[in-house]
Each structure stands twice: as C-alpha cells, then as structure tokens.
Coordinates of C-alpha atoms and ligand atoms in Angstrom, one line a residue:
M1 CA 15.5 -23.6 -18.2
A2 CA 14.7 -20.5 -20.1
S3 CA 12.7 -18.9 -17.3
G4 CA 9.5 -18.0 -18.2
H5 CA 9.7 -21.9 -18.2
R6 CA 10.2 -21.8 -14.5
S7 CA 6.9 -22.7 -12.4
I8 CA 6.0 -20.6 -10.1
L9 CA 3.9 -19.6 -7.2
I10 CA 2.5 -16.8 -6.1
A11 CA 0.9 -17.1 -2.4
G12 CA -1.3 -14.0 -2.0
A13 CA -3.9 -12.4 -4.9
G14 CA -4.0 -9.1 -2.9
A15 CA -2.9 -5.8 -4.1
T16 CA 1.1 -7.5 -4.0
G17 CA -0.1 -11.0 -5.2
L18 CA -1.8 -9.7 -8.7
T19 CA 0.1 -6.9 -9.2
A20 CA 3.6 -10.2 -9.4
A21 CA 1.2 -12.3 -11.9
L22 CA 0.8 -9.5 -14.3
E23 CA 4.5 -8.5 -14.2
L24 CA 5.1 -11.9 -14.9
A25 CA 2.6 -12.6 -16.9
R26 CA 2.8 -9.7 -19.7
R27 CA 6.4 -10.5 -19.6
G28 CA 5.8 -14.3 -21.0
H29 CA 5.3 -16.4 -17.9
V30 CA 1.9 -18.1 -16.6
P31 CA 2.3 -18.2 -12.4
R32 CA 0.2 -19.7 -10.3
I33 CA -1.1 -17.6 -8.4
V34 CA -3.5 -19.1 -5.0
D35 CA -5.5 -17.2 -2.1
S36 CA -7.2 -17.9 0.7
D37 CA -10.1 -15.4 -0.3
A38 CA -12.9 -16.2 -2.0
G39 CA -12.8 -13.4 -3.6
P40 CA -10.4 -9.8 -3.5
V41 CA -11.5 -7.5 -0.8
P42 CA -15.1 -6.1 -0.4
L43 CA -15.6 -2.3 -2.5
A44 CA -16.6 -1.0 0.6
E45 CA -14.1 -2.4 3.5
S46 CA -10.7 -1.4 1.3
R47 CA -7.8 0.0 3.7
A48 CA -6.1 1.9 0.7
L49 CA -7.1 4.5 -0.7
G50 CA -3.9 7.0 -2.0
I51 CA -1.5 5.1 -5.0
N52 CA 1.1 7.6 -5.5
A53 CA 3.1 9.1 -9.3
R54 CA 5.5 6.0 -8.4
T55 CA 3.3 3.0 -9.2
L56 CA 1.0 4.7 -11.2
A57 CA 4.8 4.3 -13.0
L58 CA 4.7 0.9 -12.6
L59 CA 1.1 0.4 -13.7
S60 CA 2.1 2.2 -17.0
P61 CA 3.1 -1.0 -19.4
S62 CA 0.4 -3.1 -18.6
R63 CA -2.4 0.0 -18.8
V64 CA -3.5 -0.3 -15.7
T65 CA -2.3 3.0 -14.7
D66 CA -5.7 4.2 -17.6
A67 CA -8.1 2.2 -15.8
I68 CA -6.9 4.2 -12.5
L69 CA -7.1 7.5 -13.9
Q70 CA -11.3 7.4 -15.5
E71 CA -11.9 5.2 -12.1
A72 CA -9.6 7.0 -9.3
Q73 CA -10.3 11.0 -7.9
R74 CA -7.2 13.4 -8.0
I75 CA -6.1 15.3 -5.5
A76 CA -4.7 18.2 -5.6
H77 CA -4.7 19.6 -2.1
F78 CA -2.4 18.5 1.2
R79 CA -4.3 20.7 4.3
I80 CA -3.1 21.4 7.9
V81 CA -5.7 22.6 10.0
S82 CA -5.9 23.0 13.9
G83 CA -8.7 24.6 15.1
N84 CA -9.7 27.1 12.3
R85 CA -6.4 28.2 11.2
L86 CA -5.1 26.6 8.1
L87 CA -1.2 25.9 8.9
A88 CA -0.6 24.1 5.2
D89 CA -2.3 24.6 1.8
V90 CA 0.8 21.8 -0.4
D91 CA -0.5 22.1 -4.6
T92 CA 0.0 18.4 -5.3
T93 CA -0.3 18.6 -9.1
T94 CA 3.6 20.4 -9.1
V95 CA 5.7 17.5 -9.0
P96 CA 7.5 17.0 -12.2
G97 CA 7.0 14.2 -14.6
P98 CA 3.1 12.7 -16.1
Y99 CA 0.9 12.4 -12.7
S100 CA 0.3 14.6 -9.8
A101 CA 1.6 12.4 -6.6
M102 CA -2.1 11.5 -5.7
Q103 CA -4.9 9.6 -6.7
V104 CA -7.3 7.5 -4.8
L105 CA -8.9 4.7 -5.6
A106 CA -10.5 1.6 -2.6
Q107 CA -8.1 -0.9 -3.0
G108 CA -11.4 -3.6 -3.5
H109 CA -11.5 -1.4 -7.0
T110 CA -7.0 -1.6 -7.8
E111 CA -7.4 -5.2 -7.0
R112 CA -10.6 -5.4 -10.0
L113 CA -9.1 -3.2 -12.3
L114 CA -5.9 -5.7 -11.6
L115 CA -7.5 -8.7 -11.5
G116 CA -9.8 -7.4 -15.2
K117 CA -6.0 -6.9 -16.5
L118 CA -4.8 -11.0 -15.5
S119 CA -7.3 -12.3 -17.4
D120 CA -6.1 -10.9 -20.4
F121 CA -4.2 -12.8 -20.0
E122 CA -5.2 -16.1 -19.2
V123 CA -4.1 -16.1 -15.8
A124 CA -7.1 -15.6 -12.6
P125 CA -6.6 -16.7 -8.3
E126 CA -7.1 -19.8 -7.7
W127 CA -9.2 -18.9 -4.2
Q128 CA -10.3 -20.6 -1.4
T129 CA -5.9 -22.2 -2.2
V130 CA -4.6 -21.9 1.9
V131 CA -0.5 -21.9 1.6
E132 CA 0.0 -24.6 4.5
T133 CA 3.6 -25.4 4.9
V134 CA 6.7 -25.0 2.9
S135 CA 9.7 -27.1 2.7
H136 CA 12.6 -25.4 4.8
D137 CA 14.5 -26.1 1.5
P138 CA 13.2 -22.5 -0.5
S139 CA 16.3 -24.1 -3.2
K140 CA 13.5 -26.3 -4.8
P141 CA 10.5 -25.0 -2.5
R142 CA 7.6 -27.3 -1.6
V143 CA 4.3 -26.1 -1.2
T144 CA 1.1 -27.5 0.0
L145 CA -1.8 -26.2 -0.9
R146 CA -5.6 -27.0 0.6
R147 CA -8.4 -26.0 -1.0
A148 CA -11.6 -25.3 0.3
D149 CA -13.3 -28.8 -0.5
G150 CA -10.1 -30.4 0.9
S151 CA -8.5 -31.4 -1.0
V152 CA -4.3 -31.0 -0.6
E153 CA -2.2 -30.7 -3.2
T154 CA 1.8 -30.9 -3.4
A155 CA 4.2 -29.3 -5.3
D156 CA 7.5 -28.7 -6.4
F157 CA 8.3 -24.3 -7.4
D158 CA 11.1 -23.5 -9.3
I159 CA 10.0 -20.1 -7.0
V160 CA 8.0 -19.0 -4.7
I161 CA 6.1 -15.2 -4.2
G162 CA 5.3 -15.1 -0.6
A163 CA 2.7 -11.8 -1.5
D164 CA 0.4 -13.8 1.4
G165 CA -0.4 -10.9 3.9
A166 CA 1.5 -9.4 6.9
H167 CA 0.9 -12.9 9.1
S168 CA 3.0 -14.6 5.8
T169 CA 2.5 -18.3 6.2
V170 CA 5.5 -18.3 3.4
R171 CA 7.7 -15.7 5.9
K172 CA 6.8 -18.0 8.5
A173 CA 7.4 -21.5 6.9
V174 CA 10.9 -20.6 5.5
G175 CA 12.1 -19.0 8.9
I176 CA 12.4 -15.1 8.4
D177 CA 12.0 -13.2 11.5
F178 CA 9.6 -9.8 11.4
P179 CA 11.5 -7.6 13.7
G180 CA 10.0 -4.3 14.8
Q181 CA 7.5 -2.2 17.2
A182 CA 3.7 -1.8 17.9
L183 CA 2.6 2.0 18.8
E184 CA 1.0 1.7 22.6
S185 CA -2.2 3.9 20.8
S186 CA -4.6 2.3 18.1
F187 CA -5.7 4.6 14.9
Y188 CA -9.7 4.4 14.3
L189 CA -11.7 4.9 10.8
A190 CA -15.2 5.1 9.5
D191 CA -16.6 5.6 5.8
F192 CA -19.2 7.8 4.8
R193 CA -21.7 7.9 2.9
Y194 CA -23.6 11.7 1.9
A195 CA -26.6 12.3 0.8
E196 CA -25.2 14.4 -2.2
P197 CA -21.5 15.0 -4.2
I198 CA -19.0 16.5 -1.7
G199 CA -15.8 18.0 -2.5
T200 CA -13.5 15.3 -3.6
G201 CA -9.1 16.8 -4.3
S202 CA -7.6 17.3 -0.9
V203 CA -6.5 15.5 2.2
E204 CA -7.2 17.5 5.3
I205 CA -5.8 16.8 8.3
N206 CA -7.1 18.5 11.8
L207 CA -5.1 18.9 14.4
F208 CA -5.8 18.6 17.9
D209 CA -4.3 18.7 21.1
P210 CA -3.4 15.8 21.8
G211 CA -4.8 13.7 18.3
M212 CA -6.3 14.2 15.0
I213 CA -8.3 12.8 12.7
G214 CA -7.8 12.8 8.5
C215 CA -9.7 13.5 6.5
L216 CA -10.1 12.1 2.6
P217 CA -12.0 11.3 -0.7
V218 CA -13.7 7.4 -1.1
T219 CA -15.2 8.2 -4.2
R220 CA -16.9 11.4 -4.8
D221 CA -20.1 10.9 -1.9
V222 CA -17.8 8.9 0.5
L223 CA -15.6 10.4 2.9
R224 CA -12.6 8.6 5.0
Y225 CA -11.6 10.2 8.7
I226 CA -8.9 8.2 10.0
S227 CA -8.0 9.9 14.2
T228 CA -5.3 9.4 16.5
L229 CA -9.0 9.9 19.2
P230 CA -11.7 7.2 19.6
D231 CA -14.1 9.6 20.1
F232 CA -14.2 11.1 16.9
E233 CA -16.6 10.5 15.4
S234 CA -17.9 13.3 17.8
R235 CA -15.5 15.7 16.4
I236 CA -16.6 15.5 12.4
R237 CA -17.7 18.3 10.5
H238 CA -19.8 16.9 8.3
P239 CA -19.3 18.6 5.0
A240 CA -23.4 17.0 4.2
R241 CA -25.9 14.9 5.4
V242 CA -24.9 11.0 6.0
A243 CA -26.3 8.9 4.0
E244 CA -24.6 6.1 5.4
R245 CA -21.4 5.1 7.9
V246 CA -20.4 2.9 5.2
W247 CA -17.4 0.9 7.6
A248 CA -16.2 1.2 11.0
S249 CA -13.2 0.1 12.0
D250 CA -10.2 0.1 14.6
F251 CA -6.8 -1.4 14.1
R252 CA -2.8 -1.0 16.5
I253 CA 0.3 0.1 13.7
H254 CA 3.3 -2.3 13.6
F255 CA 6.5 -0.9 12.3
R256 CA 7.7 -4.4 10.9
R257 CA 10.3 -5.7 8.3
A258 CA 12.1 -8.5 7.6
S259 CA 15.6 -10.1 9.0
E260 CA 15.1 -11.5 5.1
M261 CA 13.0 -10.6 2.1
A262 CA 14.8 -13.1 0.0
R263 CA 16.3 -17.1 1.3
G264 CA 17.1 -19.1 -2.0
N265 CA 14.6 -19.2 -4.3
V266 CA 11.4 -18.2 -1.5
F267 CA 10.9 -14.5 -2.0
L268 CA 8.8 -11.9 0.1
A269 CA 6.8 -9.3 -0.9
G270 CA 4.4 -6.5 0.2
D271 CA 3.0 -6.9 3.7
A272 CA 4.8 -10.3 4.4
A273 CA 7.6 -7.8 3.9
H274 CA 7.3 -5.2 5.8
I275 CA 4.4 -2.7 7.7
H276 CA 4.1 0.0 8.6
S277 CA 1.3 2.7 9.5
P278 CA -1.3 4.5 7.0
A279 CA 0.3 8.3 7.5
G280 CA 2.1 9.1 3.7
A281 CA 0.1 6.0 2.1
R282 CA 2.9 3.9 1.5
G283 CA 1.6 0.5 2.7
M284 CA 0.2 -0.8 -0.6
N285 CA 2.3 1.2 -3.0
L286 CA 4.9 -0.2 -2.3
G287 CA 4.0 -3.6 -1.7
I288 CA 3.5 -3.4 -5.6
E289 CA 7.0 -1.8 -6.2
D290 CA 8.2 -5.2 -4.4
A291 CA 6.4 -6.9 -7.4
C292 CA 7.4 -4.7 -9.9
W293 CA 10.6 -5.3 -9.1
L294 CA 10.7 -8.5 -8.6
G295 CA 8.6 -9.6 -11.6
W296 CA 11.7 -8.0 -13.6
L297 CA 14.3 -9.3 -12.3
I298 CA 12.5 -13.2 -12.1
S299 CA 11.8 -12.5 -16.3
E300 CA 16.2 -11.4 -16.8
G301 CA 16.7 -14.5 -14.5
R302 CA 18.1 -11.6 -12.0
E303 CA 16.2 -12.6 -9.0
R304 CA 19.0 -13.0 -6.1
E305 CA 19.9 -9.0 -6.5
Y306 CA 15.8 -9.1 -5.2
A307 CA 16.3 -8.5 -1.1
A308 CA 20.5 -5.5 -2.2
L309 CA 17.6 -3.6 -5.0
R310 CA 14.6 -3.8 -2.7
M311 CA 15.2 -3.5 0.7
P312 CA 17.0 1.1 0.9
A313 CA 13.3 1.5 -0.2
V314 CA 11.7 -0.5 2.2
Q315 CA 14.6 1.6 4.6
T316 CA 13.4 5.3 3.5
V317 CA 9.4 4.1 3.5
L318 CA 9.5 2.7 7.3
K319 CA 11.5 5.1 8.1
Q320 CA 9.4 8.8 6.9
T321 CA 6.3 6.7 7.7
H322 CA 7.8 7.1 11.6
Q323 CA 8.8 11.0 11.0
L324 CA 4.6 11.9 9.8
T325 CA 3.7 8.9 13.2
S326 CA 4.8 10.9 15.6
L327 CA 4.5 14.4 14.6
I328 CA 0.1 13.2 14.0
A329 CA 0.4 10.6 17.1
M330 CA 2.1 13.6 19.6
K331 CA 0.8 13.9 23.5
N332 CA 3.2 16.1 25.0
P333 CA 1.8 20.8 25.0
M334 CA 5.1 21.4 24.3
A335 CA 5.8 19.5 21.7
I336 CA 2.8 19.9 20.3
A337 CA 2.9 23.3 20.7
V338 CA 7.1 23.2 18.5
R339 CA 5.1 21.5 16.1
N340 CA 2.2 23.6 15.5
L341 CA 4.2 26.9 15.2
A342 CA 7.2 24.8 13.3
V343 CA 5.3 22.8 10.2
P344 CA 3.6 26.3 8.2
F345 CA 7.5 28.3 8.4
L346 CA 9.1 24.9 7.3
L347 CA 6.1 23.8 4.5
R348 CA 6.8 27.7 3.4
I349 CA 10.3 26.3 1.8
P350 CA 10.2 25.6 -1.8
A351 CA 12.6 22.6 -0.9
F352 CA 11.0 21.7 2.4
R353 CA 7.6 21.8 0.4
Q354 CA 8.8 19.4 -2.5
K355 CA 10.8 16.9 -0.9
L356 CA 8.1 16.5 1.3
L357 CA 5.9 16.3 -2.1
H358 CA 8.2 14.3 -3.5
G359 CA 8.2 11.1 -0.8
V360 CA 4.3 11.2 -1.2
S361 CA 4.8 11.3 -4.9
G362 CA 6.5 7.2 -3.6
Y363 CA 10.3 9.1 -6.5
D364 CA 12.4 9.1 -3.6
T365 CA 13.2 4.8 -4.0
Q366 CA 15.1 3.5 -7.0
S367 CA 13.8 4.4 -10.6
P368 CA 12.0 1.6 -12.4
P369 CA 15.1 1.3 -15.4
W370 CA 12.6 -0.6 -17.3
I371 CA 10.3 1.9 -17.8
A372 CA 11.9 5.4 -20.6
G373 CA 12.0 7.9 -18.6
A374 CA 10.2 7.2 -15.7
L375 CA 11.2 9.8 -13.1
Ligands
LIG401 C1 -6.2 1.7 7.5 C2 -5.6 1.5 6.7 C3 -5.4 2.7 5.7 C4 -4.4 2.3 4.7 N1 -4.0 2.7 3.6 C5 -3.0 2.9 2.4 C6 -3.1 3.5 1.5 O1 -3.1 4.8 1.4 N2 -2.3 3.8 0.3 C7 -1.4 2.6 0.3 O2 -0.9 2.2 0.0 N3 -1.5 1.1 1.8 C8 -2.4 1.6 2.5 N4 -2.7 0.5 3.8 C9 -2.0 -0.3 3.5 C10 -2.5 -1.3 2.5 O3 -3.7 -1.9 3.1 C11 -0.9 -3.1 2.3 O4 0.3 -2.1 2.5 C12 -1.4 -3.3 1.4 O5 -3.1 -4.0 1.7 C13 -0.6 -4.5 1.5 O6 -0.7 -5.4 -0.2 P1 -0.1 -6.9 -0.5 O7 -1.0 -7.2 -1.3 O8 0.6 -7.1 0.1 O9 -1.4 -7.7 1.1 P2 -2.7 -8.2 1.3 O10 -3.7 -7.5 1.0 O11 -3.2 -8.6 2.3 O12 -2.3 -9.3 0.6 C14 -2.0 -11.0 1.3 C15 -3.4 -12.0 0.2 O13 -2.8 -13.3 1.0 C16 -4.0 -13.8 1.2 N5 -3.3 -14.7 2.0 C17 -2.7 -14.7 3.6 N6 -2.6 -15.9 3.9 C18 -3.2 -16.5 3.4 C19 -2.0 -17.8 2.9 N7 -1.2 -18.6 4.1 N8 -2.0 -18.5 1.5 C20 -2.6 -17.3 0.4 N9 -3.4 -16.9 0.7 C21 -3.2 -16.2 2.2 C22 -4.9 -12.5 1.8 O14 -5.9 -13.6 2.3 C23 -5.0 -11.7 1.5 O15 -5.8 -11.6 -0.2 C24 -3.9 1.2 4.6 C25 -3.5 0.5 5.8 C26 -4.7 -0.1 6.4 C27 -4.7 -0.6 8.2

C-alpha cells in the first residue's frame, strides 16, 4: 500500500501532535488527530515560550515560521546577573543561518498557528476524544476512542503516533517504560502584565545564594518569572506598574525518556517520549523536531529508522538541560562561589559562547536532510 494511503492516528493535539499532522498532511496523508481536551491550551497558561532556530527551520516548509516571526518577540540578549553584577551578556543574534537563536511566543499561540495551517489541508483535531486503549499487538494497533457524549469507537490503524504528553496512554498501553529521576526541589513561575509596554529583547537570569529568578518576555506587556525560590515574587524588581498577575504555577522537574521510541507501528514523540527541565527551552522544540522527522520518515516509508535517528538527539538534550539545571539550582555556597567566578570567565571565550548558542539554537541535533541548506 502506498504510504499516502496508510491509516494514521495521532493521539494528542499539543504542539507535537499538531506538527506531526501538518507535516503528514502537507505531504498528502490524511491523518486523524484526537485530543482529550476541548481545544488548544489557553493563551494565558502557556508553558513553552522559547522557539529556537532549528524549530523555525523545520516549520519553514509549512510556512508556520512566517506566521511565528510576525507574532513572536526576538531575543537578542541572554544575561546572567548576580546581585548588581552583570556576569555575562551573550548576543544571541550572532548565530549563523537565517534565524536568530531564539524567539518567544506563548505555546497557545504557536498551537493556534499550527491549527490554522492544518485547516488549509482540511484536517482538524477531534477534540474531547480520549484514546483509552491501544492493543498490545503494535504491528496493527487497535485503538479504542471515547468521545464526550460517551460513544466508543474501536478501529485498527496502520500507524499510531503517541503525542499524548508525559502521562502518555499510548506509551503505557504498549508497555514502554519511562525511566528517569525527579529533582527534589520545585520550580515556581508567575506571569505579570504591566500597565505599559516593557523591553522584550532579552532573557535575564538573576542568581541568588542559593536560588535563581529567570525573567523572559511573553508579549510586549507581559513578563514571565521562573524561580527555584518559593518566595520569589517578593524579590522581583518590576520594570513598570503591575496591571495584573496573569498566571502562576509550580511544578517538579523530571528527567525521563522512553526506553524505546517505537514499538512496531506505534511511535512516541514529544513529552510522551522525553521530559526534562525547562532550562534551555528545549521541550516543545524537541517534540516539534520528533514530529517533523517522523512525518518525513513515514512519507519516505522509512519509519523503522525513527527510533535510532531520534534517540541521540533526545540524549543530547537531556544531558544539556540537566547540566544547565544543576548550574542554576545549586545550593552549596562553595560551588555557588566557583560558578559565579567561572561563568563570566567561560563566556568570554568565543568558542564556549558559540557552543552555548549552538545548543540554545537547537543546532546540536541532527540537521533535517529534507530542507535544503538547513544547518
Ligand atoms: C514551565 C514550563 C516552561 C516550559 N518552557 C518551554 C520553552 O520555553 N520551550 C520549549 O520548547 N518547551 C518548554 N516547556 C516544555 C513544553 O511545554 C512541553 O515539552 C510541550 O508542551 C510538549 O508538547 P507535547 O505536544 O509533546 O505534549 P503536551 O503539550 O502535553 O500535549 C499532549 C496532548 O495530548 C492530550 N492527551 C493526553 N492524553 C490523551 C489521551 N489519552 N487521548 C487523547 N489525547 C490525550 C492532551 O490533552 C494534550 O493536548 C516548558 C514546560 C514547562 C512546564
């Protein structure tokens, strides 16, 4: 059977599932995509903000990148501050290629842009439709779906893509383990809207002894603060009058990856396959990358290569985010003092700075061979 006529079910219409659907649809496939929620994530509750250069390259054939660049804020500087001392100021626009290292756009906006492009191919998620079971025979997976009205459908698919997030039903149903560890400490975040537009061109990490507060733009008048300190809100120096506290949340960080990214014709992508700390803003970007590779490989009839091609990228990103998180979550006063001396020194070395920017841009994973000139 031609790959274009294979029946494909995508579980989950987050950024990963929507990208998989779009990459398949633009190549002539007609995937079904289902999601247990009623719609995309609310605009005010967006987890992922950072969109890296690799993702912009990957989403350029579908023209989602053009739409992102119109709405997103470009990050030109990445600063590290300790007390009143500027430890480092990295110019993020110096990366090679057509895109700067990082843009910021709320995840809910990105998902709506993906949905808009998907509708051009007359593919739309079936909302409030839960994947309840996937048969243990992954060669011709049988899936049970339950809708909000209680109706149940059981159907066989040639390919099932589990893009159903960290608690993936698909992963558990086919018996793939999700080993890893949870960090002891929690992270806290709050988004504040200001009474007037504020500067949006930089990400700033303020180091304390111990702890940190990171600050990055969400929109022209909203800033996100993310911290390891429960009382961080009392330490924020707001740049203008606060109009409202838009959203706040706290979470524990896990570093986990699926023991296999595919079993038979069931494939895992995004948070269903790997989770890690938001340090470095890699999670959604890595999921979008998985989805683009999977879309291409399925169209080429080479999906058997997916797991072997993606696992090195996942390992690279887990290692990098773990190192970054260890740096910002340090508690030992001696280690903190060494870090505060070493970071500015290292960031003055051009090769080190370039390596850091390379990672922030997402260029430390394999380049997509289907995009001419991609880095
Ligand atoms: C505070 C924070 C900040 C972050 N910042 C960044 C950042 O700046 N950049 C970045 O790249 N990443 C960031 N991330 C990570 C990013 O949010 C996730 O990696 C990303 O949302 C993963 O997308 P996904 O589509 O794989 O999974 P999800 O977004 O979790 O989507 C999964 C979808 O599957 C659906 N679903 C679940 N179970 C079922 C089922 N049984 N049947 C049908 N549907 C189902 C859900 O409703 C959901 O819509 C951050 C995360 C956090 C917590």
